[in-house]
Amino acid sequence: MEREQYLAAIKPRMPEKRYIHTIGVMETAIELARKYGEDEKKAETAAILHDIAKYAEIEWMEQIVRTEKLDARLIGWGSELLHGPVGAYIAESEFGIKDDELLNAIRFHTTGRPNMSRLEKIIFVADMIEPNRQFDGVDRLRKKAQKNLDKAMSACVRHTLAFLIDTKQPIYPLSIECYNDMMNREDSEG
């Protein structure tokens, strides 16, 4: 499928504001892919599809987790975490995408995970820094993304974890594993 076909497929599944966000993620992901030598088409496709399940019924998404034997820890976490893995399921089952790296970029765009690929990092970072995002610190994250993808990824994860802690929300275990993996890598490089 081409860009316009994917965009037409996702538009009815989300409010206009989320569609505009998705366009911003797509444009940012393409720019980062170009900058960091990643496949731009894969980045574009993963970005377009990353929130395809965001507004799906939670009960349906939990059923997909069960029937497709996805990470059982997802049950009870709500749409914020379910929509990534279920979005990857939709990308594969409905759109016939078989590329594991592309599917993982969709799957882990909210939680992160240890040993993320460059494409996964691009989608994670693009989702956080796209031009329509407005929060304290976003400009600093955007600047980091222009200099070093790994440092931007690390900063984005730290920002997310700090937000969750500050707002007294639980942290999904995979996000902690992602953070620990990044800190270990920084220690070994440092």
Coordinates of N, CA and C in Angstrom, one line a residue:
M1 N 0.8 -1.2 0.0 CA 0.0 0.0 0.0 C 0.9 1.2 0.0
E2 N 0.3 2.3 -0.5 CA 1.0 3.6 -0.5 C 0.5 4.5 0.6
R3 N 1.2 5.6 0.8 CA 0.9 6.5 1.9 C -0.6 6.9 1.9
E4 N -1.1 7.3 0.8 CA -2.5 7.8 0.7 C -3.5 6.7 1.1
Q5 N -3.2 5.5 0.7 CA -4.1 4.4 1.1 C -4.1 4.1 2.6
Y6 N -2.9 4.1 3.2 CA -2.8 4.0 4.6 C -3.5 5.1 5.4
L7 N -3.3 6.3 4.9 CA -3.9 7.5 5.6 C -5.4 7.4 5.5
A8 N -5.9 7.0 4.3 CA -7.4 6.8 4.1 C -7.9 5.7 5.1
A9 N -7.1 4.7 5.3 CA -7.6 3.6 6.2 C -7.6 4.0 7.7
I10 N -6.7 4.9 8.1 CA -6.6 5.2 9.5 C -7.6 6.4 9.9
K11 N -7.8 7.3 8.9 CA -8.6 8.5 9.2 C -9.9 8.3 9.9
P12 N -10.7 7.3 9.4 CA -12.0 7.1 10.1 C -11.9 6.5 11.5
R13 N -10.7 6.0 11.9 CA -10.6 5.3 13.1 C -10.1 6.2 14.3
M14 N -10.0 7.5 14.0 CA -9.5 8.4 15.0 C -10.1 9.8 14.9
P15 N -10.1 10.6 16.0 CA -10.6 12.0 15.9 C -9.6 12.8 15.0
E16 N -10.0 13.9 14.5 CA -9.2 14.7 13.6 C -7.9 15.1 14.3
K17 N -8.0 15.5 15.6 CA -6.7 15.9 16.3 C -5.7 14.8 16.3
R18 N -6.1 13.5 16.5 CA -5.2 12.4 16.4 C -4.7 12.1 15.0
Y19 N -5.5 12.4 14.0 CA -5.1 12.2 12.6 C -4.0 13.3 12.4
I20 N -4.2 14.5 12.8 CA -3.2 15.5 12.6 C -1.9 15.2 13.3
H21 N -2.0 14.6 14.5 CA -0.8 14.1 15.3 C -0.1 13.0 14.4
T22 N -0.9 12.1 13.9 CA -0.3 11.0 13.1 C 0.5 11.6 11.9
I23 N 0.0 12.6 11.2 CA 0.7 13.2 10.1 C 2.0 13.8 10.6
G24 N 1.9 14.5 11.8 CA 3.2 15.0 12.4 C 4.2 14.0 12.7
V25 N 3.7 12.8 13.2 CA 4.6 11.7 13.5 C 5.2 11.2 12.2
M26 N 4.4 11.1 11.2 CA 4.9 10.6 9.9 C 6.0 11.5 9.4
E27 N 5.7 12.8 9.3 CA 6.7 13.7 8.8 C 8.0 13.7 9.6
T28 N 7.9 13.7 10.9 CA 9.0 13.6 11.8 C 9.8 12.3 11.6
A29 N 9.1 11.2 11.5 CA 9.8 9.9 11.4 C 10.5 9.9 10.1
I30 N 10.0 10.4 9.0 CA 10.7 10.4 7.7 C 11.9 11.3 7.8
E31 N 11.8 12.4 8.4 CA 13.0 13.3 8.6 C 14.1 12.6 9.4
L32 N 13.7 11.9 10.5 CA 14.7 11.2 11.4 C 15.3 10.0 10.6
A33 N 14.4 9.3 9.9 CA 14.9 8.2 9.1 C 16.0 8.7 8.1
R34 N 15.7 9.8 7.4 CA 16.7 10.3 6.5 C 18.0 10.7 7.2
K35 N 17.8 11.3 8.3 CA 19.0 11.8 9.1 C 19.8 10.7 9.6
Y36 N 19.2 9.6 10.0 CA 19.9 8.5 10.7 C 20.1 7.2 9.8
G37 N 19.8 7.4 8.5 CA 20.1 6.3 7.6 C 19.1 5.1 7.7
E38 N 17.9 5.4 8.0 CA 16.9 4.3 8.1 C 16.0 4.3 6.9
D39 N 15.4 3.2 6.6 CA 14.4 3.1 5.5 C 13.3 4.1 5.7
E40 N 13.2 5.1 4.9 CA 12.1 6.1 5.0 C 10.7 5.5 4.8
K41 N 10.6 4.6 3.9 CA 9.3 4.0 3.6 C 8.8 3.2 4.9
K42 N 9.7 2.5 5.5 CA 9.3 1.8 6.7 C 8.9 2.7 7.8
A43 N 9.7 3.8 8.0 CA 9.4 4.8 9.0 C 8.1 5.4 8.7
E44 N 7.8 5.8 7.5 CA 6.5 6.4 7.1 C 5.4 5.4 7.4
T45 N 5.4 4.2 7.0 CA 4.4 3.2 7.3 C 4.1 3.0 8.8
A46 N 5.2 2.8 9.5 CA 5.1 2.6 11.0 C 4.5 3.8 11.6
A47 N 4.9 5.0 11.2 CA 4.3 6.2 11.8 C 2.8 6.3 11.5
I48 N 2.4 6.1 10.3 CA 1.0 6.2 9.9 C 0.2 5.2 10.7
L49 N 0.7 4.0 10.9 CA -0.1 3.0 11.6 C 0.0 2.9 13.1
H50 N 0.9 3.7 13.7 CA 1.3 3.6 15.1 C 0.1 3.7 16.0
D51 N -0.9 4.6 15.7 CA -2.0 4.8 16.6 C -3.3 4.2 16.0
I52 N -3.2 3.3 15.1 CA -4.4 2.7 14.4 C -5.4 2.1 15.4
A53 N -4.9 1.6 16.5 CA -5.8 1.0 17.5 C -6.1 1.9 18.7
K54 N -5.6 3.1 18.7 CA -5.7 4.0 19.9 C -7.2 4.1 20.4
Y55 N -8.1 4.1 19.5 CA -9.5 4.4 19.9 C -10.4 3.1 19.7
A56 N -9.7 2.0 19.7 CA -10.5 0.7 19.6 C -11.0 0.4 21.0
E57 N -12.1 -0.4 21.1 CA -12.6 -0.7 22.4 C -11.6 -1.5 23.2
I58 N -11.5 -1.2 24.5 CA -10.5 -1.8 25.4 C -10.8 -3.3 25.5
E59 N -12.1 -3.7 25.6 CA -12.4 -5.1 25.8 C -12.0 -5.9 24.5
W60 N -12.2 -5.3 23.3 CA -11.7 -6.0 22.1 C -10.2 -6.1 22.1
M61 N -9.5 -5.0 22.5 CA -8.0 -5.1 22.5 C -7.5 -6.2 23.5
E62 N -8.2 -6.2 24.6 CA -7.8 -7.3 25.6 C -8.1 -8.7 25.1
Q63 N -9.1 -8.8 24.3 CA -9.4 -10.1 23.7 C -8.4 -10.5 22.7
I64 N -7.9 -9.5 21.9 CA -6.8 -9.7 21.0 C -5.5 -10.2 21.7
V65 N -5.2 -9.5 22.8 CA -4.1 -9.9 23.6 C -4.2 -11.4 24.0
R66 N -5.4 -11.8 24.5 CA -5.6 -13.2 24.9 C -5.5 -14.2 23.7
T67 N -6.3 -13.9 22.7 CA -6.4 -14.9 21.6 C -5.1 -14.9 20.8
E68 N -4.3 -13.8 20.7 CA -3.1 -13.8 19.9 C -1.9 -14.1 20.8
K69 N -2.2 -14.4 22.1 CA -1.1 -14.7 23.0 C 0.0 -13.6 23.1
L70 N -0.5 -12.4 23.1 CA 0.4 -11.3 23.3 C 0.8 -11.2 24.8
D71 N 1.7 -10.3 25.2 CA 2.2 -10.2 26.5 C 1.0 -10.0 27.5
A72 N 0.7 -11.1 28.3 CA -0.4 -11.1 29.2 C -0.4 -9.9 30.2
R73 N 0.8 -9.4 30.4 CA 0.9 -8.2 31.4 C 0.1 -7.0 30.9
L74 N -0.3 -7.0 29.6 CA -1.0 -5.8 29.0 C -2.4 -5.7 29.6
I75 N -3.0 -6.8 30.0 CA -4.4 -6.8 30.4 C -4.5 -5.9 31.6
G76 N -5.5 -5.0 31.6 CA -5.7 -4.1 32.6 C -5.0 -2.7 32.5
W77 N -4.2 -2.6 31.5 CA -3.4 -1.3 31.4 C -4.1 -0.2 30.6
G78 N -5.2 -0.6 29.9 CA -5.9 0.4 29.2 C -5.4 0.7 27.8
S79 N -6.0 1.6 27.1 CA -5.7 1.9 25.7 C -4.3 2.5 25.5
E80 N -3.8 3.2 26.5 CA -2.5 3.8 26.3 C -1.4 2.8 26.0
L81 N -1.5 1.6 26.6 CA -0.5 0.6 26.4 C -1.0 -0.5 25.4
L82 N -2.3 -0.8 25.4 CA -2.8 -1.8 24.6 C -2.7 -1.4 23.1
H83 N -2.8 -0.2 22.8 CA -2.9 0.2 21.3 C -1.7 0.0 20.5
G84 N -0.5 -0.1 21.2 CA 0.7 -0.4 20.4 C 0.7 -1.9 19.9
P85 N 0.7 -2.8 20.9 CA 0.7 -4.2 20.4 C -0.5 -4.6 19.5
V86 N -1.7 -4.1 19.9 CA -2.9 -4.4 19.0 C -2.7 -3.7 17.7
G87 N -2.1 -2.5 17.6 CA -1.9 -1.8 16.4 C -0.9 -2.7 15.5
A88 N 0.1 -3.3 16.1 CA 0.9 -4.2 15.3 C 0.2 -5.4 14.8
Y89 N -0.7 -5.9 15.6 CA -1.6 -7.0 15.2 C -2.5 -6.6 14.0
I90 N -3.1 -5.4 14.0 CA -3.9 -4.9 12.9 C -3.0 -4.7 11.7
A91 N -1.8 -4.1 11.8 CA -0.9 -3.9 10.7 C -0.6 -5.2 10.0
E92 N -0.4 -6.3 10.8 CA -0.1 -7.6 10.2 C -1.4 -8.3 9.6
S93 N -2.5 -8.3 10.4 CA -3.6 -9.1 10.0 C -4.5 -8.4 9.0
E94 N -4.6 -7.1 9.1 CA -5.5 -6.4 8.1 C -4.7 -5.8 6.9
F95 N -3.5 -5.4 7.1 CA -2.7 -4.8 6.0 C -1.6 -5.7 5.4
G96 N -1.5 -6.9 6.0 CA -0.6 -7.9 5.5 C 0.9 -7.5 5.7
I97 N 1.2 -6.7 6.6 CA 2.6 -6.3 6.9 C 3.3 -7.4 7.6
K98 N 4.4 -7.9 7.1 CA 5.1 -9.0 7.7 C 6.5 -8.6 8.2
D99 N 6.9 -7.4 8.0 CA 8.2 -6.9 8.4 C 8.3 -6.8 9.9
D100 N 9.0 -7.7 10.6 CA 9.1 -7.7 12.1 C 9.6 -6.3 12.6
E101 N 10.5 -5.7 12.0 CA 11.1 -4.5 12.5 C 10.0 -3.4 12.5
L102 N 9.3 -3.3 11.4 CA 8.2 -2.3 11.2 C 7.1 -2.6 12.3
L103 N 6.7 -3.9 12.4 CA 5.7 -4.3 13.4 C 6.1 -3.9 14.8
N104 N 7.4 -4.2 15.1 CA 7.9 -3.9 16.5 C 7.9 -2.4 16.7
A105 N 8.2 -1.6 15.7 CA 8.2 -0.1 15.8 C 6.8 0.3 16.3
I106 N 5.7 -0.3 15.7 CA 4.4 0.0 16.1 C 4.1 -0.6 17.5
R107 N 4.5 -1.8 17.7 CA 4.2 -2.5 19.0 C 4.8 -1.8 20.2
F108 N 6.0 -1.3 20.1 CA 6.7 -0.8 21.3 C 6.8 0.8 21.3
H109 N 5.9 1.5 20.5 CA 6.1 2.9 20.4 C 5.7 3.7 21.7
T110 N 5.0 3.0 22.6 CA 4.6 3.7 23.9 C 5.5 3.2 25.0
T111 N 5.9 1.9 25.0 CA 6.6 1.4 26.2 C 8.1 1.4 26.0
G112 N 8.5 1.3 24.7 CA 9.9 1.0 24.5 C 10.2 -0.4 24.9
R113 N 11.5 -0.9 24.8 CA 11.9 -2.2 25.2 C 13.4 -2.2 25.2
P114 N 14.0 -3.2 25.8 CA 15.5 -3.4 25.6 C 15.8 -3.7 24.2
N115 N 17.0 -3.3 23.8 CA 17.6 -3.6 22.5 C 16.7 -3.1 21.3
M116 N 16.2 -1.9 21.4 CA 15.4 -1.4 20.3 C 16.2 -1.1 19.1
S117 N 15.6 -1.4 17.9 CA 16.2 -1.1 16.6 C 16.2 0.4 16.4
R118 N 16.9 0.8 15.4 CA 16.9 2.2 15.0 C 15.5 2.7 14.6
L119 N 14.8 1.9 13.8 CA 13.5 2.2 13.4 C 12.5 2.3 14.6
E120 N 12.6 1.4 15.6 CA 11.8 1.5 16.8 C 12.1 2.8 17.5
K121 N 13.3 3.2 17.6 CA 13.7 4.4 18.3 C 13.1 5.6 17.6
I122 N 13.2 5.6 16.2 CA 12.7 6.7 15.4 C 11.2 6.9 15.7
I123 N 10.4 5.9 15.7 CA 9.0 6.0 15.9 C 8.7 6.4 17.3
F124 N 9.4 5.9 18.3 CA 9.2 6.3 19.7 C 9.5 7.8 19.8
V125 N 10.6 8.3 19.3 CA 11.0 9.7 19.4 C 10.0 10.5 18.6
A126 N 9.8 10.2 17.4 CA 8.9 11.0 16.5 C 7.5 11.2 17.2
D127 N 7.0 10.1 17.8 CA 5.7 10.2 18.5 C 5.7 11.3 19.6
M128 N 6.9 11.4 20.2 CA 6.9 12.3 21.3 C 7.2 13.8 20.9
I129 N 8.0 13.9 19.8 CA 8.4 15.3 19.5 C 7.8 15.9 18.3
E130 N 6.8 15.2 17.7 CA 6.2 15.8 16.4 C 5.7 17.2 16.7
P131 N 5.6 18.0 15.6 CA 5.4 19.4 15.8 C 4.1 19.9 16.6
N132 N 3.1 19.0 16.6 CA 1.9 19.4 17.4 C 2.0 19.1 18.9
R133 N 3.0 18.5 19.3 CA 3.2 18.2 20.7 C 3.6 19.5 21.4
Q134 N 3.0 19.8 22.5 CA 3.3 21.0 23.3 C 3.4 20.6 24.8
F135 N 4.6 20.5 25.3 CA 4.7 20.2 26.8 C 6.1 20.8 27.2
D136 N 6.2 21.0 28.5 CA 7.5 21.5 29.0 C 8.6 20.5 28.6
G137 N 9.6 21.0 28.0 CA 10.8 20.2 27.6 C 10.8 19.6 26.2
V138 N 9.7 19.8 25.5 CA 9.6 19.2 24.1 C 10.7 19.8 23.2
D139 N 10.9 21.1 23.3 CA 12.0 21.7 22.5 C 13.3 21.1 22.7
R140 N 13.6 20.9 24.0 CA 14.9 20.2 24.3 C 15.0 18.8 23.7
L141 N 13.9 18.1 23.8 CA 13.9 16.8 23.1 C 14.1 16.9 21.6
R142 N 13.4 17.8 21.0 CA 13.6 18.0 19.6 C 15.0 18.3 19.2
K143 N 15.7 19.2 20.0 CA 17.1 19.5 19.7 C 18.0 18.2 19.8
K144 N 17.7 17.4 20.9 CA 18.5 16.2 21.0 C 18.3 15.3 19.8
A145 N 17.1 15.2 19.3 CA 16.8 14.3 18.2 C 17.6 14.7 17.0
Q146 N 17.9 16.0 16.8 CA 18.7 16.5 15.7 C 20.2 16.1 15.8
K147 N 20.6 15.8 17.0 CA 22.0 15.6 17.3 C 22.4 14.1 17.4
N148 N 21.6 13.3 18.2 CA 21.9 12.0 18.4 C 20.6 11.2 18.8
L149 N 20.3 10.2 18.0 CA 19.1 9.4 18.2 C 19.1 8.7 19.5
D150 N 20.2 8.1 19.9 CA 20.2 7.3 21.1 C 20.0 8.2 22.3
K151 N 20.7 9.4 22.3 CA 20.5 10.3 23.4 C 19.1 10.9 23.5
A152 N 18.5 11.1 22.3 CA 17.1 11.6 22.2 C 16.2 10.5 22.8
M153 N 16.4 9.2 22.4 CA 15.6 8.1 22.9 C 15.7 8.1 24.4
S154 N 16.9 8.1 24.9 CA 17.1 8.1 26.4 C 16.4 9.2 27.1
A155 N 16.5 10.4 26.5 CA 15.8 11.6 27.1 C 14.3 11.5 27.1
C156 N 13.8 10.9 26.0 CA 12.3 10.7 25.9 C 11.8 9.7 26.9
V157 N 12.5 8.7 27.1 CA 12.1 7.7 28.1 C 12.2 8.2 29.5
R158 N 13.3 8.9 29.8 CA 13.4 9.5 31.1 C 12.3 10.6 31.3
H159 N 11.9 11.3 30.3 CA 10.8 12.3 30.4 C 9.5 11.6 30.7
T160 N 9.3 10.5 30.0 CA 8.0 9.8 30.2 C 8.0 9.2 31.6
L161 N 9.0 8.6 32.0 CA 9.0 8.0 33.3 C 8.9 9.0 34.4
A162 N 9.5 10.2 34.3 CA 9.4 11.3 35.2 C 7.9 11.7 35.3
F163 N 7.3 11.9 34.1 CA 5.9 12.3 34.1 C 5.0 11.3 34.8
L164 N 5.2 10.0 34.6 CA 4.4 9.0 35.2 C 4.6 9.0 36.7
I165 N 5.9 9.2 37.1 CA 6.1 9.2 38.6 C 5.5 10.5 39.2
D166 N 5.7 11.6 38.5 CA 5.1 12.9 39.0 C 3.6 12.9 39.1
T167 N 3.0 12.1 38.2 CA 1.5 12.1 38.2 C 1.0 10.8 39.0
K168 N 1.9 10.1 39.6 CA 1.6 8.9 40.4 C 0.9 7.9 39.7
Q169 N 1.4 7.6 38.4 CA 0.8 6.5 37.6 C 1.7 5.3 37.6
P170 N 1.2 4.1 37.5 CA 2.0 3.0 37.4 C 2.9 3.0 36.2
I171 N 4.0 2.3 36.2 CA 4.9 2.2 35.1 C 4.9 0.7 34.6
Y172 N 4.7 0.6 33.3 CA 4.7 -0.8 32.8 C 6.1 -1.4 32.8
P173 N 6.2 -2.6 33.2 CA 7.5 -3.2 33.4 C 8.5 -3.1 32.2
L174 N 7.9 -3.2 31.0 CA 8.8 -3.1 29.8 C 9.4 -1.8 29.7
S175 N 8.8 -0.7 30.1 CA 9.3 0.6 30.1 C 10.5 0.7 31.1
I176 N 10.4 0.1 32.2 CA 11.5 0.1 33.1 C 12.7 -0.7 32.6
E177 N 12.4 -1.8 31.9 CA 13.4 -2.6 31.2 C 14.1 -1.8 30.1
C178 N 13.3 -1.0 29.4 CA 13.9 -0.2 28.4 C 14.8 0.9 29.0
Y179 N 14.4 1.5 30.0 CA 15.2 2.5 30.7 C 16.5 1.9 31.2
N180 N 16.4 0.7 31.9 CA 17.6 0.1 32.4 C 18.6 -0.3 31.3
D181 N 18.1 -0.8 30.2 CA 18.9 -1.2 29.1 C 19.6 0.1 28.5
M182 N 18.9 1.2 28.4 CA 19.6 2.4 27.9 C 20.6 2.9 28.9
M183 N 20.3 2.9 30.2 CA 21.3 3.3 31.2 C 22.6 2.4 31.2
N184 N 22.4 1.1 31.0 CA 23.5 0.2 30.9 C 24.4 0.5 29.7
R185 N 23.7 0.8 28.6 CA 24.4 1.1 27.4 C 25.2 2.4 27.5
E186 N 24.6 3.4 28.1 CA 25.3 4.7 28.3 C 26.5 4.5 29.3
D187 N 26.3 3.7 30.3 CA 27.4 3.4 31.2 C 28.6 2.7 30.5
S188 N 28.3 1.8 29.6 CA 29.3 1.0 28.9 C 30.0 1.9 27.8
E189 N 29.3 2.9 27.3 CA 29.9 3.8 26.3 C 30.6 5.0 27.0
G190 N 30.2 5.3 28.2 CA 30.6 6.5 28.9 C 32.0 6.4 29.4

